[in-house]
Coordinates of C-alpha atoms and ligand atoms in Angstrom, one line a residue:
M1 CA 77.2 -2.4 284.1
K2 CA 77.2 1.2 285.4
E3 CA 78.3 2.4 282.0
S4 CA 76.2 -0.1 279.9
D5 CA 72.9 0.5 278.2
G6 CA 71.9 -3.2 278.1
L7 CA 73.1 -6.7 278.8
V8 CA 73.5 -9.8 276.6
V9 CA 74.5 -13.1 278.3
G10 CA 75.3 -16.4 276.6
S11 CA 75.9 -19.9 277.8
P12 CA 76.5 -23.5 276.6
V13 CA 73.9 -26.0 277.9
H14 CA 75.4 -28.2 280.7
Y15 CA 73.0 -30.9 282.0
A16 CA 70.0 -29.0 280.6
S17 CA 71.0 -25.9 282.5
A18 CA 73.1 -22.8 282.0
S19 CA 76.8 -23.5 282.7
G20 CA 78.1 -23.4 286.3
A21 CA 80.5 -20.6 285.4
I22 CA 77.8 -18.2 284.1
T23 CA 75.5 -19.2 287.0
S24 CA 78.1 -18.3 289.6
F25 CA 79.0 -15.1 287.8
L26 CA 75.3 -13.9 287.4
D27 CA 74.5 -15.0 291.0
R28 CA 77.3 -12.8 292.4
F29 CA 76.7 -9.9 289.9
F30 CA 73.0 -9.6 290.4
Y31 CA 73.3 -10.0 294.2
S32 CA 75.9 -7.2 294.6
G33 CA 75.4 -5.0 291.5
G34 CA 71.9 -5.8 290.1
R35 CA 70.8 -2.2 290.8
Y36 CA 73.0 -1.1 287.9
A37 CA 71.0 -3.3 285.5
V38 CA 67.5 -2.0 286.5
H39 CA 65.5 -0.6 283.5
K40 CA 68.3 -1.8 281.0
P41 CA 67.2 -4.4 278.4
G42 CA 68.6 -7.9 278.7
A43 CA 68.9 -10.8 276.3
A44 CA 70.0 -14.4 276.9
V45 CA 71.3 -16.9 274.3
A46 CA 72.0 -20.6 274.7
S47 CA 74.1 -23.0 272.6
A48 CA 73.8 -26.7 272.9
R49 CA 74.6 -29.9 271.0
R50 CA 71.0 -31.1 271.3
A51 CA 68.6 -30.4 274.3
G52 CA 68.1 -28.3 277.4
T53 CA 68.2 -24.9 275.7
T54 CA 64.7 -23.7 276.9
A55 CA 65.4 -24.7 280.5
A56 CA 68.8 -22.8 280.4
L57 CA 67.1 -19.7 278.8
D58 CA 64.4 -19.8 281.5
Q59 CA 67.1 -19.8 284.1
L60 CA 69.0 -16.9 282.5
N61 CA 65.9 -14.7 281.8
K62 CA 65.0 -14.9 285.5
Y63 CA 67.9 -12.7 286.5
F64 CA 66.5 -10.0 284.2
M65 CA 62.9 -10.5 285.4
I66 CA 63.8 -9.9 289.1
S67 CA 65.7 -6.8 288.2
Q68 CA 63.1 -4.8 286.2
M69 CA 64.9 -5.3 283.0
P70 CA 62.9 -5.4 279.7
V71 CA 63.6 -8.9 278.2
V72 CA 64.5 -8.7 274.5
S73 CA 63.3 -11.6 272.3
S74 CA 63.5 -12.9 268.7
Q75 CA 61.3 -14.9 266.4
Y76 CA 62.0 -18.1 268.3
W77 CA 63.7 -18.9 271.6
N78 CA 67.3 -17.6 271.5
M79 CA 69.3 -20.8 270.7
V80 CA 71.8 -22.3 268.3
H81 CA 72.8 -25.9 267.9
G82 CA 76.1 -27.6 267.4
S83 CA 79.1 -29.1 269.2
C84 CA 81.6 -26.7 267.7
P85 CA 81.5 -23.3 266.0
E86 CA 81.6 -25.0 262.5
D87 CA 78.4 -26.9 263.3
V88 CA 76.7 -23.7 264.6
R89 CA 77.5 -21.9 261.4
K90 CA 75.4 -24.5 259.6
D91 CA 72.4 -23.8 261.9
E92 CA 70.8 -21.3 259.5
E93 CA 67.7 -20.9 261.6
G94 CA 69.7 -20.3 264.8
L95 CA 71.9 -17.7 263.0
Q96 CA 68.7 -15.9 261.8
I97 CA 67.3 -15.9 265.3
M98 CA 70.5 -14.2 266.5
R99 CA 70.4 -11.6 263.8
V100 CA 66.8 -10.7 264.6
L101 CA 67.6 -10.6 268.3
G102 CA 70.5 -8.2 267.6
R103 CA 68.3 -5.9 265.6
N104 CA 65.6 -6.0 268.3
M105 CA 68.1 -5.2 271.0
A106 CA 69.4 -2.2 269.0
W107 CA 65.8 -1.0 268.4
M108 CA 65.0 -1.3 272.1
L109 CA 68.1 0.7 273.1
K110 CA 67.2 3.4 270.6
C111 CA 63.6 3.6 271.8
I112 CA 64.8 4.0 275.4
E113 CA 67.2 6.7 274.4
A114 CA 64.6 8.5 272.4
G115 CA 62.2 8.3 275.3
K116 CA 64.8 9.8 277.7
N117 CA 65.4 12.6 275.2
A118 CA 61.6 13.2 275.0
G119 CA 61.5 13.6 278.8
I120 CA 59.9 10.3 279.7
P121 CA 61.3 9.5 283.1
I122 CA 62.2 6.1 284.3
P123 CA 59.5 4.8 286.7
A124 CA 59.9 6.0 290.2
A125 CA 60.8 3.4 292.8
E126 CA 58.4 2.9 295.7
E127 CA 59.7 4.3 299.0
E128 CA 59.6 1.1 301.0
K129 CA 60.3 -2.4 299.6
K130 CA 57.8 -4.9 301.0
R131 CA 58.9 -8.4 302.0
T132 CA 56.1 -10.8 302.8
N133 CA 57.0 -13.5 305.3
F134 CA 54.7 -16.5 304.8
I135 CA 55.5 -18.2 308.1
R136 CA 54.5 -15.5 310.6
Ligands
FMN201 C1 79.3 -30.9 281.4 C2 78.6 -30.8 280.0 C3 77.2 -31.0 280.0 C4 76.6 -30.9 278.8 N1 75.2 -31.0 278.8 C5 74.5 -30.9 277.6 C6 73.1 -30.9 277.6 O1 72.4 -31.1 278.6 N2 72.5 -30.8 276.4 C7 73.2 -30.5 275.2 O2 72.6 -30.4 274.2 N3 74.6 -30.4 275.2 C8 75.2 -30.5 276.4 N4 76.6 -30.4 276.4 C9 77.3 -29.9 275.1 C10 77.5 -28.4 275.2 O3 76.2 -27.7 275.2 C11 78.2 -27.9 274.0 O4 77.6 -28.1 272.8 C12 79.6 -28.5 273.9 O5 80.1 -28.7 275.1 C13 80.5 -27.5 273.1 O6 80.8 -26.3 273.8 P1 82.2 -26.1 274.7 O7 83.3 -26.1 273.7 O8 81.9 -24.8 275.4 O9 82.2 -27.3 275.7 C14 77.3 -30.5 277.6 C15 78.7 -30.3 277.7 C16 79.3 -30.4 278.8 C17 80.8 -30.1 278.9

């Protein structure tokens, strides 16, 4: 992630959630290395036989949203349907959503690069990070 300009994560839907594997990976990555993702655009995609895609996408997008990452979107929520790759290839709407998402991610990366070259700095961090304790 130190070397990357952006991040795309994908997951099958397991019990209306992202898979355990990607959840464990992203928990550990964002806890230990999330600082390397700050200000880099992120996109999440979900693949399911039938249902639970929006819940899985909500879960995945939350890693980006706690890390100051611009969330890249498409013309619908980023999902495809099918039980196997052959099924997914027949999901024409899902495939179009992915193509539009890819173009939007490329555009966002180019805009950020153009901004850097034009001298627009990344937003300065505040000196002290506040942590409210609701019990005291
Ligand atoms: C443990 C498990 C739970 C699943 N839960 C869902 C689900 O909630 N909704 C759904 O549409 N598909 C569900 N599926 C189907 C997967 O999203 C996927 O379409 C299918 O497993 C094919 O991907 P795979 O080859 O990676 O397993 C589940 C599959 C597994 C293995």
